XYZ file of C-alpha atoms in Angstrom:
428
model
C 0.000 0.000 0.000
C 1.276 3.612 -0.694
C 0.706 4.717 2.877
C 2.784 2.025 4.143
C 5.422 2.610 1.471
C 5.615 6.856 2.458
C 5.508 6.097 5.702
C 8.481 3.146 5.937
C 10.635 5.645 3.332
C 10.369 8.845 5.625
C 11.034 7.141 8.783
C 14.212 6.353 6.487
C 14.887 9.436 6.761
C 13.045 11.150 9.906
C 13.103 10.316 13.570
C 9.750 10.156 14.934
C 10.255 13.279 16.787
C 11.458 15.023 13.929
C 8.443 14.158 12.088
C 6.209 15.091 15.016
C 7.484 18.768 14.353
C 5.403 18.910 10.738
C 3.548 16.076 10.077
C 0.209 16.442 11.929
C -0.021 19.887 10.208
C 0.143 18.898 6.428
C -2.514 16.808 4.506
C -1.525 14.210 2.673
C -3.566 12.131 0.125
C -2.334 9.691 -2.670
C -4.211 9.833 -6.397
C -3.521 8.261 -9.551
C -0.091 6.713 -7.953
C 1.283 10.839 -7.198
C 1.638 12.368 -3.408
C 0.169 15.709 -2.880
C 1.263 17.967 0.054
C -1.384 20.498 1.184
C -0.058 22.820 3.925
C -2.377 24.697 6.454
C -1.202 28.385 5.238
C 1.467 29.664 3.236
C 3.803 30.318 6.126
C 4.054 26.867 6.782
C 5.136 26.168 3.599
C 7.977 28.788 4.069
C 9.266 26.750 7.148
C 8.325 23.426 5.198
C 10.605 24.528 2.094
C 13.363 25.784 3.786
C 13.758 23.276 6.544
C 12.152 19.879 5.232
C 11.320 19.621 2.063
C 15.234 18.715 0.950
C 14.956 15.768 3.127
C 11.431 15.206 2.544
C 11.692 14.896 -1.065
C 14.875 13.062 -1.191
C 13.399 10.526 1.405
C 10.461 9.612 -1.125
C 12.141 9.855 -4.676
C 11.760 6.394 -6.136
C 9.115 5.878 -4.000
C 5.928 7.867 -5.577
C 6.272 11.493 -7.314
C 5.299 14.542 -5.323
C 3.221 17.346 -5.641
C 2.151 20.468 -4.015
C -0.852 22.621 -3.487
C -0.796 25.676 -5.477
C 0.958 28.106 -4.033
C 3.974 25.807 -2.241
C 7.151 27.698 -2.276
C 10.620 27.358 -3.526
C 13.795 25.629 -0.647
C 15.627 29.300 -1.399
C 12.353 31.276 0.550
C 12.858 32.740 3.744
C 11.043 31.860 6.819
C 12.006 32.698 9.690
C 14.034 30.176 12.082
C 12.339 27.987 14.632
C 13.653 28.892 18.197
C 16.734 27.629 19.397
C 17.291 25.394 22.489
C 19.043 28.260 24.229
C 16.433 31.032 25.773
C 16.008 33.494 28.136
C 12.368 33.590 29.552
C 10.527 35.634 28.587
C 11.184 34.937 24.699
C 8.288 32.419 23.858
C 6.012 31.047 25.940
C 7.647 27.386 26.020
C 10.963 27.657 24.319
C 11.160 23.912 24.294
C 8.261 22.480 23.356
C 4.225 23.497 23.784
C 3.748 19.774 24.978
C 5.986 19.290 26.979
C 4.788 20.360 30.109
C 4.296 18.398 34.052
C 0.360 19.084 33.304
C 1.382 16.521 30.140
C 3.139 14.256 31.842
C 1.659 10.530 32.506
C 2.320 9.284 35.160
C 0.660 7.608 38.579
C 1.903 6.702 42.212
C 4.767 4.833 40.985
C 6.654 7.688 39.136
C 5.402 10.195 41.884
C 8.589 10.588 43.445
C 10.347 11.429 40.259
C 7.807 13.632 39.174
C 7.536 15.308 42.464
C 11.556 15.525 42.711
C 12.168 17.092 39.018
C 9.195 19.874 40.115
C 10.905 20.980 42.942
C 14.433 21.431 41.170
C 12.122 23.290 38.043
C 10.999 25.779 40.555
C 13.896 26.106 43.613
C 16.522 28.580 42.013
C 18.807 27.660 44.951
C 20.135 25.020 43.669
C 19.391 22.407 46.431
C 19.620 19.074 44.512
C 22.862 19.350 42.356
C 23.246 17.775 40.148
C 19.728 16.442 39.510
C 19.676 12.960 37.433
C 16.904 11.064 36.008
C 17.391 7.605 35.068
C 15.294 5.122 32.983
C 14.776 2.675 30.455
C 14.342 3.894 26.758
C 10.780 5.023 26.448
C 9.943 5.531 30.440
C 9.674 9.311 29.535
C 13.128 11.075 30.431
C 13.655 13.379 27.691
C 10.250 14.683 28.015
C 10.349 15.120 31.855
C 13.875 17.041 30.886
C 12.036 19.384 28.528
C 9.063 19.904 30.877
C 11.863 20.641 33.633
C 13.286 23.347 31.338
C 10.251 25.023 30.343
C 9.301 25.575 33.549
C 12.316 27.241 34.712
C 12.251 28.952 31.574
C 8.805 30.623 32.318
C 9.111 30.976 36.092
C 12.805 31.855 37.071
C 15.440 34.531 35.673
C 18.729 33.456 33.725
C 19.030 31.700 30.803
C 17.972 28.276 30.587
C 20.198 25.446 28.446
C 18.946 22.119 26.907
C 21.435 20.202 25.014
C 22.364 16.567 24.728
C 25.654 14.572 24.564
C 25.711 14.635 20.928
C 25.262 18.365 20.412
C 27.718 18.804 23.145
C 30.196 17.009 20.944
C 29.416 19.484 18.156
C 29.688 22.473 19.790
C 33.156 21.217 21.291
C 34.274 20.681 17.484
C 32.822 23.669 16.108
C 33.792 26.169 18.773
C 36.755 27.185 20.429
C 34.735 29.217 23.172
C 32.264 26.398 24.076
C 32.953 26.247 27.620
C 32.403 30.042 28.044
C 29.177 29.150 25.807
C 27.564 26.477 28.300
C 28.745 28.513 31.451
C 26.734 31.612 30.366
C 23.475 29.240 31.135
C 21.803 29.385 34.592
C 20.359 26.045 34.133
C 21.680 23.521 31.838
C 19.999 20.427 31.263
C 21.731 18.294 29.581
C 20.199 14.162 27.720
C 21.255 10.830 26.674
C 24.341 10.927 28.939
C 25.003 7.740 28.609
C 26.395 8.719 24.796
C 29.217 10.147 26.186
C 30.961 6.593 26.234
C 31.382 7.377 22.631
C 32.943 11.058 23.655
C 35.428 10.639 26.342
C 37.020 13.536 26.097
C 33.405 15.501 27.300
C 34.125 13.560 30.766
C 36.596 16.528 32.068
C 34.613 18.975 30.334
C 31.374 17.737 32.357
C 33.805 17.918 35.194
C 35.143 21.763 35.044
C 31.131 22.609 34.105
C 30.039 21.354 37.253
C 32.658 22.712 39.562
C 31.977 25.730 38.172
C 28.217 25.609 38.209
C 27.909 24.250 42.163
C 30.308 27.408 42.429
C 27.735 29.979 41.213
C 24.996 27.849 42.813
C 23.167 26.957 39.792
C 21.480 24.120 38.167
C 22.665 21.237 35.899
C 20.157 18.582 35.215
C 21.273 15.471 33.669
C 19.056 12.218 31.883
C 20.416 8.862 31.113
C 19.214 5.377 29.950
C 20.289 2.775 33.021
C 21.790 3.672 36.189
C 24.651 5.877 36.879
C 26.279 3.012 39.187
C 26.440 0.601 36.790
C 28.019 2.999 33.893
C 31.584 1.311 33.383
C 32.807 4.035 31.450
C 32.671 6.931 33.847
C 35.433 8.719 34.908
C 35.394 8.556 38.941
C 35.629 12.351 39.187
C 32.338 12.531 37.170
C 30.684 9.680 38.314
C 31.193 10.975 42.171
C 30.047 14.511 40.993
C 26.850 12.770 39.854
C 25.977 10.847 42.417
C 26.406 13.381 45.173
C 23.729 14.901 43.915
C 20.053 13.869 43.530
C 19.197 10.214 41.489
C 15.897 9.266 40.338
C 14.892 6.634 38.418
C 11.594 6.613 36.705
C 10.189 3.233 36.094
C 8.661 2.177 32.411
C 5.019 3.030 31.636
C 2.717 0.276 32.879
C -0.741 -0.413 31.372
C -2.601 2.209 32.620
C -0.265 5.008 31.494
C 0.337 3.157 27.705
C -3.505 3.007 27.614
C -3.920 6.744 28.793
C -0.823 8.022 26.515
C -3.132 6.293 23.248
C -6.482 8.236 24.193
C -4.254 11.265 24.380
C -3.180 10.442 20.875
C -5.765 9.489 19.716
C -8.219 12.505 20.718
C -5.294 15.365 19.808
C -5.287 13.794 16.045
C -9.146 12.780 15.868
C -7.870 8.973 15.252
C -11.117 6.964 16.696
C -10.065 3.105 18.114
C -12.109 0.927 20.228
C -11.389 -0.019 23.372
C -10.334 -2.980 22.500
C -8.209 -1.858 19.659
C -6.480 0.349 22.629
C -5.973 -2.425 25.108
C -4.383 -4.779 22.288
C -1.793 -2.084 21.628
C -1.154 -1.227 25.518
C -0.183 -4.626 25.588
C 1.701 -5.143 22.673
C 3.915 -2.071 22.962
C 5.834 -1.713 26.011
C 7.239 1.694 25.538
C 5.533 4.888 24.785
C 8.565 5.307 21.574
C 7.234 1.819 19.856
C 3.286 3.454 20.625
C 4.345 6.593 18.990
C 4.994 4.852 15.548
C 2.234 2.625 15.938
C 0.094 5.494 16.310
C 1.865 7.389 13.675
C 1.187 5.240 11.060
C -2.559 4.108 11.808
C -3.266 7.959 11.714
C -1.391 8.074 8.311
C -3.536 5.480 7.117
C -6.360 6.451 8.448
C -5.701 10.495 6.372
C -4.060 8.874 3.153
C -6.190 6.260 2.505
C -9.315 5.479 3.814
C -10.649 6.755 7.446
C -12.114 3.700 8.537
C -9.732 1.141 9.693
C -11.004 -2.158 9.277
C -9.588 -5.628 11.428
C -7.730 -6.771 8.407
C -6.603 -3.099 7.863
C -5.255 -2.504 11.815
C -4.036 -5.874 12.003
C -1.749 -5.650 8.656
C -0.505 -2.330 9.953
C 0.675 -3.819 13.045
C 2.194 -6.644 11.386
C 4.878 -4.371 9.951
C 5.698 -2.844 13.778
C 5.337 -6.272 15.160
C 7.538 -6.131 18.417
C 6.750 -9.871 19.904
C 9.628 -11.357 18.222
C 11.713 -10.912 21.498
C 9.302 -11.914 23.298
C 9.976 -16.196 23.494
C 6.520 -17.452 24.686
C 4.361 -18.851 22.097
C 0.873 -20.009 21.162
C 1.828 -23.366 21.433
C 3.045 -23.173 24.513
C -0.168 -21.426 25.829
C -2.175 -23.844 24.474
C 0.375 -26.886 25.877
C -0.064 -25.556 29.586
C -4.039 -25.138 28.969
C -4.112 -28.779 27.485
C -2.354 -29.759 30.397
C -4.748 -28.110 32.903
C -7.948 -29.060 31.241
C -6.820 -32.713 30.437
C -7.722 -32.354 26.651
C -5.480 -32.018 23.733
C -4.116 -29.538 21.320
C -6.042 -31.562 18.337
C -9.438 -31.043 20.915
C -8.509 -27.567 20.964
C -8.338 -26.863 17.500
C -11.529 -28.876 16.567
C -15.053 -28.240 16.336
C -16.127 -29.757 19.624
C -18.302 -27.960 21.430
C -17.892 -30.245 24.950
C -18.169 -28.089 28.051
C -14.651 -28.203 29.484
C -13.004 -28.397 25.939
C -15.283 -24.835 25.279
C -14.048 -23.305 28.358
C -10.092 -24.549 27.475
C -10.078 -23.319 23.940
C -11.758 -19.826 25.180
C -8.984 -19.724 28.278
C -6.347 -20.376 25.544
C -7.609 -17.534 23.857
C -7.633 -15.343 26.576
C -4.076 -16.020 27.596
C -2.948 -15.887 23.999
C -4.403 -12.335 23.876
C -3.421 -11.321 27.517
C 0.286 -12.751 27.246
C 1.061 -12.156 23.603
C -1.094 -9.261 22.394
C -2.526 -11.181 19.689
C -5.896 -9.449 17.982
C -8.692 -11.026 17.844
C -8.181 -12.283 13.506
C -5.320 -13.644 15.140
C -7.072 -15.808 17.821
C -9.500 -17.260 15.620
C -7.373 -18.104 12.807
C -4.394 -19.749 15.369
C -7.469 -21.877 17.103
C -8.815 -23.670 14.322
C -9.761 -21.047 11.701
C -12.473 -19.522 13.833
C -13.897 -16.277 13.369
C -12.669 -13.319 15.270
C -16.197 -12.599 16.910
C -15.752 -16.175 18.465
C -12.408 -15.035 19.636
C -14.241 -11.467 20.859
C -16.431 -13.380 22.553
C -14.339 -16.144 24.193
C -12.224 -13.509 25.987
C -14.741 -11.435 27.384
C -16.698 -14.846 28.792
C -13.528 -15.376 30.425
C -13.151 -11.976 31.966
C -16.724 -12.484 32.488
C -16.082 -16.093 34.466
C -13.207 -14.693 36.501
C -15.170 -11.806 38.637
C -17.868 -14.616 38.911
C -16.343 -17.905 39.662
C -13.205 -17.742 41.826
C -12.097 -21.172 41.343
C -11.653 -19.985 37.334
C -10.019 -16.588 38.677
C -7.196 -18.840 40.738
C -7.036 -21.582 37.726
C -6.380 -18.367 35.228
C -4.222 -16.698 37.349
C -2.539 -20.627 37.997
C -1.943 -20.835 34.327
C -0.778 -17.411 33.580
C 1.707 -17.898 36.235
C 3.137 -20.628 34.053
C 2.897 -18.449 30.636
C 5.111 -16.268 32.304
C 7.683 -18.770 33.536
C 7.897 -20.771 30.334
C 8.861 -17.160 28.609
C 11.967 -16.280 31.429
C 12.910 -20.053 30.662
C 13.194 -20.082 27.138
């Protein structure tokens, strides 16, 4: 499909943040095999010409030509320049990002000590947690909670407020002789992805003389890293005791509830419509709010390029393409083994079309665990148990929900058997 194809080809090309930036603002819609951009108003276009559409165009040549409304401008147009990651309040509103805000942030009682921690060092100018470090795995929400952190002191203290990552810092280091002097001028630097700077050793010392010199002056450096500072082999020991004098918090990855939550979000701010169901299977499936970002991504582009209704076949062949199970080592036959071996029938009784009491309430508890363990859709079920249809799969897994606040003997028995789903996948 076309939308599958633009989409694979610019993520080629774009990060998904990148993409965030302009995307949601154009419309896009394939006819007669061409692409045609529409943009909102003619400034946009400006921006779109002089700061994406190199990329944009280069990232979809071979793929399908592409057009523009009437009155799209030329690369060599001026528009004026997005701000930079270096303000002084007072500037814009949110220098670093409308969004990203605490208000925005998802998060329940387990992340409310991190939450509660990088809110205090936003607001307190004194400096009383230096350095302040958030840890995390990849997708728990770091480098948003880092941009929300520097908004706020951005619209609520004086000074100048820094946000720069390992990477960057490597740039300026090359580009500029004066980039100490450069990072010192900030009153708050906040700086992500720390653990990149195993690739940049020489930024160790550098971190070094920028935090002497910023617990000097009493001011702020904020730091965010994927894993735990303790366990980073490749710090210097004058760094790593600098950070860990100071303030560590680790935020732990989105559970359920906040996945769930972060897809209605999504989902209402780009007037995407999935059932609840639909929502659930992709809480489950995706474990980190980056891998739900694509997802999402690309059922909105299908849902705008080709046709707005997403039908089961539709959702379900999109997903196949961000299918993230593969590490995952527990499988359908293995479900279905440890439910055989509970309900004393067999795999062949599973699969057939017997419609004995306990061999119903096996194949629909195989169903349920498929779905629950595996994140399989409902097409899925039916077609994996015998070449059912996927309102008998619909239907066996709410019966078993159903069963489980009515009959506690099924509620231990599931919970008994999920147990062992679990422990078969840590085995394998």
């Amino acid at each position: 499909m076309d939308t599958d194809r633009i989409h694979e080809a610019l993520l080629r090309e774009f990060s998904a943040g990148e993409m965030e930036k302009w995307r949601p603002a154009l419309r896009m819609a394939v006819e007669d095999g061409v692409l045609t951009v529409h943009f909102p108003h003619r400034f946009f276009a400006q921006w779109f010409a002089a700061h994406v559409r190199p990329r944009f165009e280069r990232a979809l040549a071979g793929v399908i030509p592409v057009t523009y409304e009437k009155g799209s401008v030329r690369p060599s147009d001026s528009f004026p320049e997005p701000p930079p990651f270096f303000q002084t309040p007072g500037e814009t509103d949110l220098p670093f990002g409308s969004r990203f805000t605490f208000e925005n942030f998802l998060a329940n009682n387990k992340n409310h000590f991190p939450l509660a921690s990088a809110r205090e060092v936003a607001q307190n100018t004194e400096a009383k947690y230096n350095p302040f470090v958030l840890c995390g795995e990849s997708g728990s929400g770091k480098s948003f909670l880092l941009r929300a952190m520097a908004n706020a002191r951005a619209g609520t203290a004086g000074g100048t407020v820094r946000l720069t990552g390992i990477e960057d810092m490597h740039k300026l280091y090359s580009s500029r002789s004066d980039a100490r002097d450069v990072l010192l001028s900030a009153d708050f630097l906040a700086v992500d992805d720390l653990q990149d700077i195993a690739r940049h050793q020489h930024l160790q010392n550098e971190l070094v003389a920028l935090f002497d010199a910023f617990h000097l002056r009493r001011r702020q450096m904020v730091f965010a890293c994927s894993g735990k500072v303790a366990r980073f082999a490749f710090l210097h020991q004058k760094l790593k005791s600098r950070l860990e004098w100071g303030l560590i918090v680790t935020l732990k990855a989105p559970d359920l509830d906040i996945r769930m939550r972060f897809i209605q979000n999504r989902c209402k701010e780009r007037g995407l419509d999935l059932s609840k169901d639909r929502i659930l299977l992709l809480a489950q499936r995706f474990g980190d709010l980056r891998n739900l970002e694509g997802c999402l991504l690309k059922l909105w582009a299908y849902h705008e390029l080709v046709r707005e209704r997403i039908s089961d076949q539709d959702f379900e062949n999109i997903l196949s393409h961000l299918d993230t199970r593969a590490a995952t080592p527990l499988t359908p036959e293995q479900i279905m083994d440890e439910v055989c071996a509970s309900f004393g029938v067999t795999r062949e009784d599973l699969l057939s079309p017997g419609r004995r009491h306990e061999l119903v309430l096996a194949r629909q508890a195989g169903m349920f665990l498929c779905r629950k363990h595996l994140g399989l859709s409902f097409p899925e079920l039916g077609r994996i148990f015998g070449g059912r249809d996927h309102s008998t799969a619909l239907y066996s897994c709410k019966k078993i929900e159903q069963l489980q606040r009515d009959d506690k003997e099924i509620k231990n028995r599931l919970h008994d058997l999920s147990g062992r789903c679990l422990a078969l996948g840590r085995d394998a």
